[in-house]
Coordinates of N, CA and C in Angstrom, one line a residue:
M1 N 44.7 -66.0 15.9 CA 43.4 -65.8 16.4 C 42.4 -65.5 15.2
D2 N 41.3 -66.2 15.2 CA 40.4 -66.0 14.1 C 39.5 -64.8 14.4
T3 N 39.6 -63.8 13.6 CA 38.8 -62.5 13.8 C 37.6 -62.4 12.9
K4 N 37.3 -63.5 12.1 CA 36.2 -63.5 11.2 C 34.9 -63.3 12.0
R5 N 34.0 -62.4 11.4 CA 32.7 -62.1 12.0 C 31.7 -63.0 11.3
E6 N 30.7 -63.4 12.1 CA 29.6 -64.1 11.5 C 28.6 -63.1 11.0
R7 N 28.1 -63.4 9.8 CA 27.0 -62.5 9.2 C 25.7 -62.7 10.0
A8 N 25.1 -61.6 10.2 CA 23.8 -61.6 10.9 C 22.8 -62.4 10.0
R9 N 21.9 -63.1 10.7 CA 20.9 -63.9 10.1 C 20.0 -63.0 9.3
P10 N 19.7 -63.2 8.0 CA 18.8 -62.4 7.3 C 17.4 -62.4 7.9
M11 N 16.7 -61.2 7.9 CA 15.4 -61.1 8.5 C 14.4 -61.7 7.5
S12 N 13.3 -62.2 8.1 CA 12.2 -62.7 7.3 C 11.4 -61.5 6.9
P13 N 10.6 -61.6 5.9 CA 9.8 -60.5 5.4 C 9.0 -59.8 6.6
D14 N 8.4 -60.7 7.4 CA 7.6 -60.1 8.6 C 8.5 -59.4 9.5
E15 N 9.7 -59.9 9.8 CA 10.6 -59.2 10.7 C 11.1 -57.9 10.1
R16 N 11.3 -57.9 8.8 CA 11.7 -56.7 8.1 C 10.6 -55.6 8.2
R17 N 9.4 -56.0 8.0 CA 8.3 -55.1 8.1 C 8.2 -54.5 9.6
E18 N 8.3 -55.4 10.5 CA 8.3 -54.9 11.9 C 9.4 -53.9 12.2
A19 N 10.6 -54.2 11.7 CA 11.7 -53.3 12.0 C 11.5 -52.0 11.3
I20 N 10.9 -52.0 10.1 CA 10.7 -50.7 9.4 C 9.6 -49.9 10.2
I21 N 8.5 -50.6 10.6 CA 7.5 -50.0 11.4 C 8.1 -49.3 12.7
A22 N 8.9 -50.1 13.4 CA 9.5 -49.6 14.6 C 10.4 -48.3 14.3
A23 N 11.1 -48.3 13.2 CA 12.0 -47.2 12.9 C 11.1 -46.0 12.4
T24 N 10.0 -46.3 11.9 CA 9.1 -45.2 11.3 C 8.4 -44.4 12.4
R25 N 7.9 -45.2 13.4 CA 7.1 -44.6 14.5 C 7.6 -43.3 15.1
P26 N 8.9 -43.3 15.6 CA 9.4 -42.0 16.2 C 9.5 -40.9 15.1
L27 N 9.7 -41.2 13.9 CA 9.8 -40.2 12.8 C 8.5 -39.6 12.6
L28 N 7.4 -40.3 12.7 CA 6.1 -39.8 12.5 C 5.7 -38.8 13.6
Y29 N 6.2 -39.1 14.9 CA 5.9 -38.2 16.0 C 6.6 -36.8 15.7
E30 N 7.8 -36.9 15.0 CA 8.6 -35.7 14.8 C 8.2 -35.0 13.5
H31 N 7.9 -35.7 12.4 CA 7.7 -35.1 11.1 C 6.3 -35.3 10.6
G32 N 5.5 -36.1 11.2 CA 4.2 -36.4 10.7 C 4.2 -36.9 9.3
R33 N 3.3 -36.5 8.5 CA 3.2 -37.0 7.1 C 4.3 -36.5 6.2
A34 N 5.1 -35.6 6.7 CA 6.3 -35.1 5.9 C 7.4 -36.1 6.0
T35 N 7.3 -37.1 6.8 CA 8.3 -38.1 6.9 C 8.6 -38.7 5.6
T36 N 9.9 -38.8 5.2 CA 10.2 -39.3 3.8 C 10.7 -40.7 3.9
T37 N 10.7 -41.4 2.8 CA 11.2 -42.8 2.8 C 12.8 -42.8 3.0
K38 N 13.4 -41.7 2.6 CA 14.8 -41.6 2.9 C 15.1 -41.5 4.4
L39 N 14.4 -40.7 5.1 CA 14.5 -40.7 6.6 C 14.2 -42.1 7.2
I40 N 13.2 -42.7 6.7 CA 12.8 -44.0 7.2 C 13.9 -45.0 7.0
A41 N 14.5 -45.1 5.7 CA 15.6 -46.0 5.4 C 16.8 -45.7 6.3
E42 N 17.1 -44.5 6.5 CA 18.3 -44.2 7.3 C 18.1 -44.6 8.8
A43 N 16.9 -44.4 9.3 CA 16.5 -44.8 10.7 C 16.6 -46.3 10.8
A44 N 16.1 -47.0 9.8 CA 16.1 -48.5 9.8 C 17.4 -49.1 9.4
G45 N 18.3 -48.3 8.9 CA 19.6 -48.9 8.4 C 19.5 -49.8 7.2
I46 N 18.6 -49.4 6.3 CA 18.4 -50.2 5.1 C 18.4 -49.2 3.9
A47 N 18.5 -49.8 2.7 CA 18.4 -49.0 1.5 C 16.9 -48.6 1.3
E48 N 16.7 -47.4 0.6 CA 15.4 -46.9 0.5 C 14.5 -47.8 -0.3
G49 N 15.1 -48.5 -1.3 CA 14.3 -49.5 -2.1 C 13.7 -50.6 -1.2
T50 N 14.4 -50.9 -0.1 CA 13.9 -52.0 0.8 C 12.6 -51.6 1.4
V51 N 12.4 -50.3 1.7 CA 11.1 -49.9 2.2 C 10.0 -50.3 1.3
F52 N 10.2 -50.1 0.0 CA 9.1 -50.4 -1.0 C 9.0 -51.8 -1.3
R53 N 10.0 -52.6 -0.9 CA 9.8 -54.1 -1.1 C 8.9 -54.6 0.1
A54 N 9.0 -53.9 1.2 CA 8.2 -54.3 2.3 C 6.8 -53.7 2.3
F55 N 6.6 -52.5 1.8 CA 5.4 -51.8 1.7 C 5.2 -51.2 0.3
A56 N 4.0 -51.4 -0.2 CA 3.8 -50.9 -1.6 C 3.9 -49.4 -1.7
T57 N 3.4 -48.7 -0.7 CA 3.5 -47.2 -0.7 C 3.8 -46.7 0.7
K58 N 4.2 -45.4 0.7 CA 4.5 -44.8 2.0 C 3.2 -44.8 2.9
E59 N 2.0 -44.5 2.3 CA 0.8 -44.5 3.0 C 0.5 -45.9 3.6
E60 N 0.8 -47.0 2.9 CA 0.6 -48.3 3.5 C 1.5 -48.5 4.7
L61 N 2.7 -48.0 4.7 CA 3.6 -48.0 5.8 C 3.0 -47.2 7.0
F62 N 2.5 -46.0 6.7 CA 1.9 -45.2 7.7 C 0.7 -45.9 8.4
D63 N -0.1 -46.5 7.5 CA -1.3 -47.3 8.1 C -0.8 -48.4 9.0
A64 N 0.3 -49.0 8.6 CA 0.8 -50.1 9.4 C 1.3 -49.6 10.8
V65 N 1.9 -48.4 10.8 CA 2.4 -47.8 12.1 C 1.1 -47.6 12.9
M66 N 0.1 -47.0 12.3 CA -1.1 -46.7 13.1 C -1.7 -48.0 13.7
E67 N -1.8 -49.0 12.8 CA -2.3 -50.3 13.2 C -1.6 -50.8 14.4
A68 N -0.2 -50.7 14.4 CA 0.6 -51.2 15.5 C 0.4 -50.4 16.7
E69 N 0.1 -49.1 16.6 CA -0.1 -48.2 17.7 C -1.4 -48.6 18.4
F70 N -2.4 -49.0 17.7 CA -3.7 -49.3 18.3 C -3.7 -50.7 18.8
D71 N -2.7 -51.6 18.4 CA -2.7 -53.0 18.8 C -2.6 -53.0 20.3
P72 N -3.5 -53.7 21.1 CA -3.4 -53.8 22.5 C -2.5 -54.8 23.1
I73 N -1.8 -55.6 22.3 CA -1.0 -56.8 22.8 C 0.0 -56.3 23.8
V74 N 0.9 -55.4 23.5 CA 1.9 -54.9 24.4 C 1.3 -54.4 25.7
F75 N 0.3 -53.6 25.5 CA -0.4 -53.1 26.7 C -0.9 -54.2 27.6
L76 N -1.6 -55.2 27.0 CA -2.1 -56.3 27.8 C -1.0 -57.1 28.5
Q77 N 0.2 -57.2 27.8 CA 1.3 -57.9 28.5 C 1.8 -57.1 29.7
E78 N 1.8 -55.8 29.6 CA 2.2 -55.0 30.7 C 1.1 -55.1 31.9
V79 N -0.1 -55.1 31.5 CA -1.2 -55.3 32.5 C -1.0 -56.6 33.2
A80 N -0.7 -57.6 32.5 CA -0.5 -59.0 33.1 C 0.6 -59.0 34.1
R81 N 1.5 -58.0 34.1 CA 2.6 -58.0 35.1 C 2.2 -57.3 36.4
I82 N 1.0 -56.7 36.4 CA 0.6 -56.0 37.6 C 0.3 -57.1 38.7
D83 N 0.8 -57.0 39.8 CA 0.7 -58.0 40.9 C -0.8 -58.0 41.4
P84 N -1.5 -59.1 41.2 CA -2.9 -59.1 41.6 C -3.1 -59.2 43.1
D85 N -2.0 -59.3 43.8 CA -2.1 -59.4 45.3 C -1.9 -58.1 46.0
T86 N -1.6 -57.0 45.2 CA -1.4 -55.7 45.8 C -2.8 -55.1 46.2
E87 N -2.7 -54.1 47.0 CA -3.9 -53.4 47.4 C -4.7 -52.9 46.2
L88 N -6.0 -52.8 46.3 CA -6.9 -52.4 45.2 C -6.5 -51.1 44.6
R89 N -6.3 -50.0 45.4 CA -5.9 -48.7 44.9 C -4.6 -48.8 44.1
E90 N -3.6 -49.5 44.6 CA -2.3 -49.7 43.9 C -2.5 -50.4 42.6
R91 N -3.3 -51.4 42.5 CA -3.6 -52.1 41.3 C -4.2 -51.2 40.2
L92 N -5.2 -50.4 40.7 CA -5.9 -49.5 39.8 C -5.0 -48.4 39.3
V93 N -4.2 -47.8 40.2 CA -3.2 -46.8 39.8 C -2.2 -47.4 38.7
A94 N -1.8 -48.6 38.9 CA -0.8 -49.2 38.0 C -1.5 -49.4 36.6
F95 N -2.7 -49.9 36.6 CA -3.5 -50.1 35.4 C -3.7 -48.7 34.7
T96 N -4.2 -47.7 35.5 CA -4.6 -46.4 34.9 C -3.3 -45.7 34.3
T97 N -2.2 -45.9 35.0 CA -0.9 -45.4 34.4 C -0.6 -45.9 33.1
L98 N -0.8 -47.3 32.9 CA -0.5 -47.9 31.6 C -1.5 -47.5 30.6
L99 N -2.8 -47.4 31.0 CA -3.9 -47.0 30.1 C -3.7 -45.5 29.6
Q100 N -3.3 -44.7 30.6 CA -3.1 -43.3 30.2 C -1.9 -43.1 29.2
H101 N -0.9 -43.9 29.5 CA 0.3 -43.8 28.6 C -0.1 -44.3 27.2
R102 N -1.0 -45.3 27.1 CA -1.5 -45.8 25.8 C -2.3 -44.8 25.1
F103 N -3.2 -44.1 25.8 CA -4.0 -43.1 25.2 C -3.2 -41.9 24.8
V104 N -2.3 -41.4 25.6 CA -1.5 -40.3 25.2 C -0.6 -40.6 24.0
S105 N -0.1 -41.8 23.9 CA 0.7 -42.2 22.7 C -0.1 -42.1 21.5
I106 N -1.3 -42.7 21.6 CA -2.2 -42.7 20.4 C -2.6 -41.3 20.0
F107 N -3.0 -40.4 21.1 CA -3.4 -39.1 20.8 C -2.3 -38.3 20.1
S108 N -1.0 -38.5 20.6 CA 0.1 -37.7 20.1 C 0.4 -38.1 18.7
L109 N 0.4 -39.4 18.4 CA 0.6 -39.9 17.0 C -0.4 -39.4 16.0
M110 N -1.7 -39.4 16.5 CA -2.8 -38.9 15.6 C -2.6 -37.5 15.4
A111 N -2.3 -36.7 16.4 CA -2.1 -35.2 16.2 C -0.9 -35.0 15.2
A112 N 0.2 -35.7 15.4 CA 1.3 -35.5 14.5 C 1.0 -35.8 13.0
M113 N 0.0 -36.8 12.9 CA -0.4 -37.2 11.5 C -1.5 -36.4 11.0
G114 N -2.0 -35.4 11.8 CA -3.1 -34.5 11.4 C -4.4 -35.2 11.3
M115 N -4.6 -36.2 12.2 CA -5.9 -37.0 12.2 C -6.8 -36.6 13.3
R116 N -8.1 -36.4 13.0 CA -9.1 -36.1 14.0 C -9.8 -37.3 14.6
K117 N -9.7 -38.4 13.9 CA -10.3 -39.6 14.4 C -9.4 -40.8 14.0
P118 N -9.6 -42.0 14.6 CA -8.8 -43.1 14.2 C -9.0 -43.4 12.7
P119 N -8.0 -44.0 12.1 CA -8.2 -44.3 10.7 C -9.1 -45.4 10.5
S120 N -9.8 -45.4 9.3 CA -10.7 -46.5 9.0 C -10.1 -47.8 8.8
T121 N -8.7 -47.8 8.6 CA -8.0 -49.0 8.4 C -7.8 -49.9 9.7
I122 N -8.0 -49.3 10.8 CA -7.9 -50.0 12.1 C -8.9 -51.1 12.2
S123 N -8.4 -52.3 12.3 CA -9.3 -53.5 12.3 C -10.0 -53.7 13.6
D124 N -11.3 -53.8 13.6 CA -12.2 -54.0 14.7 C -11.8 -53.3 16.0
P125 N -12.0 -52.0 16.1 CA -11.6 -51.2 17.3 C -12.4 -51.6 18.5
E126 N -13.7 -52.1 18.3 CA -14.5 -52.5 19.4 C -13.9 -53.8 20.1
A127 N -13.4 -54.7 19.3 CA -12.8 -55.9 19.8 C -11.5 -55.5 20.6
R128 N -10.8 -54.6 20.1 CA -9.6 -54.1 20.8 C -9.9 -53.5 22.2
K129 N -11.0 -52.7 22.2 CA -11.4 -52.1 23.4 C -11.9 -53.1 24.4
R130 N -12.6 -54.2 24.0 CA -13.0 -55.2 24.9 C -11.8 -56.0 25.4
L131 N -10.8 -56.2 24.6 CA -9.6 -56.9 25.1 C -8.9 -56.1 26.2
A132 N -8.7 -54.8 25.9 CA -8.1 -53.9 26.9 C -8.9 -53.9 28.2
S133 N -10.2 -53.8 28.1 CA -11.1 -53.8 29.3 C -11.0 -55.1 30.0
G134 N -10.9 -56.2 29.3 CA -10.8 -57.5 30.0 C -9.7 -57.6 31.0
G135 N -8.5 -56.9 30.7 CA -7.4 -57.0 31.6 C -7.7 -56.3 32.9
L136 N -8.5 -55.2 32.9 CA -8.8 -54.6 34.1 C -9.9 -55.4 34.9
A137 N -10.8 -56.0 34.1 CA -11.9 -56.8 34.8 C -11.3 -57.9 35.6
L138 N -10.2 -58.6 35.1 CA -9.5 -59.6 35.8 C -8.9 -59.1 37.1
L139 N -8.3 -57.9 37.0 CA -7.6 -57.3 38.1 C -8.6 -56.9 39.2
L140 N -9.8 -56.5 38.8 CA -10.8 -56.1 39.8 C -11.7 -57.2 40.3
A141 N -11.7 -58.3 39.7 CA -12.6 -59.4 40.0 C -12.5 -59.8 41.5
P142 N -11.3 -59.9 42.1 CA -11.3 -60.3 43.6 C -12.0 -59.3 44.5
D143 N -12.2 -58.0 44.0 CA -12.8 -57.0 44.9 C -14.2 -56.7 44.4
A144 N -14.8 -57.5 43.6 CA -16.2 -57.2 43.1 C -17.2 -57.0 44.2
H145 N -17.0 -57.7 45.3 CA -18.0 -57.5 46.4 C -17.9 -56.2 47.1
R146 N -16.8 -55.4 46.8 CA -16.6 -54.1 47.5 C -17.3 -53.0 46.7
F147 N -17.7 -53.2 45.5 CA -18.2 -52.1 44.6 C -19.7 -52.0 44.7
T148 N -20.2 -50.8 44.5 CA -21.6 -50.6 44.4 C -22.1 -50.8 43.0
L149 N -21.2 -51.0 42.1 CA -21.6 -51.2 40.7 C -20.9 -52.5 40.2
P150 N -21.5 -53.1 39.2 CA -20.8 -54.3 38.6 C -19.4 -54.0 38.1
V151 N -18.6 -55.0 38.1 CA -17.2 -54.8 37.7 C -17.1 -54.2 36.3
E152 N -18.0 -54.7 35.4 CA -18.0 -54.2 34.0 C -18.2 -52.7 34.0
R153 N -19.1 -52.2 34.8 CA -19.3 -50.7 34.9 C -18.1 -50.0 35.5
V154 N -17.5 -50.5 36.5 CA -16.3 -49.9 37.0 C -15.2 -49.8 36.0
V155 N -15.1 -50.9 35.2 CA -14.1 -50.9 34.1 C -14.4 -49.7 33.1
D156 N -15.7 -49.6 32.7 CA -16.1 -48.5 31.8 C -15.8 -47.1 32.4
L157 N -16.0 -46.9 33.7 CA -15.7 -45.7 34.4 C -14.2 -45.4 34.3
V158 N -13.4 -46.4 34.6 CA -11.9 -46.2 34.6 C -11.5 -45.8 33.2
R159 N -12.0 -46.5 32.2 CA -11.6 -46.2 30.8 C -12.1 -44.9 30.3
L160 N -13.3 -44.5 30.6 CA -13.9 -43.2 30.2 C -13.2 -42.0 30.9
L161 N -13.0 -42.2 32.2 CA -12.4 -41.1 32.9 C -10.9 -40.9 32.5
T162 N -10.2 -42.0 32.3 CA -8.8 -42.0 31.8 C -8.7 -41.4 30.4
F163 N -9.6 -41.8 29.5 CA -9.6 -41.2 28.2 C -9.8 -39.7 28.2
S164 N -10.9 -39.3 28.9 CA -11.2 -37.8 28.9 C -10.2 -37.0 29.7
G165 N -9.7 -37.6 30.8 CA -8.8 -36.9 31.7 C -7.4 -36.9 31.1
S166 N -7.1 -37.6 30.0 CA -5.8 -37.7 29.4 C -5.8 -36.9 28.0
H167 N -7.0 -36.7 27.4 CA -7.0 -36.1 26.1 C -6.7 -34.6 26.3
P168 N -5.7 -34.1 25.5 CA -5.3 -32.7 25.7 C -6.4 -31.7 25.5
H169 N -7.4 -31.9 24.6 CA -8.4 -30.9 24.4 C -9.5 -31.1 25.4
I170 N -9.9 -32.3 25.7 CA -11.0 -32.5 26.7 C -10.6 -32.0 28.0
S171 N -9.3 -32.2 28.4 CA -8.8 -31.8 29.7 C -8.3 -30.4 29.8
D172 N -8.4 -29.6 28.7 CA -7.9 -28.3 28.6 C -6.4 -28.2 29.0
Q173 N -5.6 -29.2 28.5 CA -4.2 -29.3 28.7 C -3.8 -29.4 30.2
R174 N -4.8 -29.8 31.0 CA -4.6 -30.1 32.4 C -5.0 -31.5 32.7
P175 N -4.2 -32.5 32.3 CA -4.6 -33.9 32.4 C -4.7 -34.3 33.9
L176 N -5.6 -35.2 34.1 CA -5.7 -35.8 35.5 C -4.6 -36.8 35.6
S177 N -4.1 -36.9 36.8 CA -3.0 -37.9 37.1 C -3.8 -39.3 37.3
P178 N -3.0 -40.4 37.2 CA -3.7 -41.7 37.5 C -4.2 -41.8 38.9
E179 N -3.5 -41.1 39.8 CA -4.0 -41.2 41.2 C -5.3 -40.4 41.4
E180 N -5.4 -39.2 40.7 CA -6.7 -38.5 40.8 C -7.8 -39.3 40.2
I181 N -7.6 -39.9 39.0 CA -8.6 -40.7 38.4 C -9.1 -41.8 39.3
V182 N -8.2 -42.5 39.9 CA -8.5 -43.7 40.8 C -9.2 -43.2 42.0
D183 N -8.8 -42.1 42.6 CA -9.4 -41.6 43.8 C -10.8 -41.1 43.6
V184 N -11.0 -40.5 42.5 CA -12.4 -40.1 42.2 C -13.3 -41.3 42.0
I185 N -12.8 -42.3 41.4 CA -13.6 -43.5 41.2 C -13.9 -44.3 42.5
L186 N -12.8 -44.4 43.3 CA -13.0 -45.1 44.5 C -13.7 -44.4 45.6
H187 N -13.4 -43.0 45.7 CA -13.9 -42.3 46.9 C -14.7 -41.0 46.5
G188 N -14.9 -40.7 45.3 CA -15.6 -39.5 44.9 C -14.8 -38.3 45.3
I189 N -15.5 -37.2 45.5 CA -14.9 -35.9 45.8 C -15.4 -35.3 47.1
L190 N -16.3 -36.0 47.8 CA -16.8 -35.4 49.1 C -15.9 -35.9 50.2
K191 N -15.6 -35.0 51.2 CA -14.9 -35.4 52.4 C -15.7 -36.3 53.2
D192 N -15.1 -37.2 54.0 CA -15.8 -38.0 54.9 C -16.5 -37.1 56.0
E193 N -17.7 -37.3 56.2 CA -18.4 -36.5 57.2 C -18.0 -36.9 58.6
D194 N -17.8 -35.9 59.5 CA -17.4 -36.1 60.9 C -18.6 -36.7 61.6
P195 N -18.5 -37.9 62.1 CA -19.7 -38.5 62.8 C -20.1 -37.7 64.1
T196 N -19.2 -36.9 64.6 CA -19.5 -36.1 65.8 C -20.3 -34.9 65.4

């Protein structure tokens, strides 16, 4: 019986960079800027010199991790899986849950890296915000006639309330749940008045 193993296909330079970024991300959460290339190499299963063949400096690698964290592509793919035929509140809660997870991940990584604002290396943050908002606009479009505000403004409210309700400092460490955010937007905070 032939027990010879096939060698794994070598990674392309782009695949290698992506693998190193993926291995580095959890280390930055744990060690922040104290993350060493030795730790990164061990986590990625590569020689330490391979890190520097993919990235000129450790800072360049850290910037690439932040760029990947801010990239909305995975978020938009998850949003696209929300069933557009479900009830409005359910759609909004599903979207807000994904958006809150995205914000919390970004806030946590920035805190671990000692950053008070997004890095200047992030390419076109306004375009990324518009992309993310566009996913919700599509989900809300079938119900546009039910809102007292234009869909674009509803999208702004969801984004702003989710951002502020998820930020640890703005929310005083008492974040709003996705359900609370959605119910405030859809129903406000007043009880229905008894018509009798």
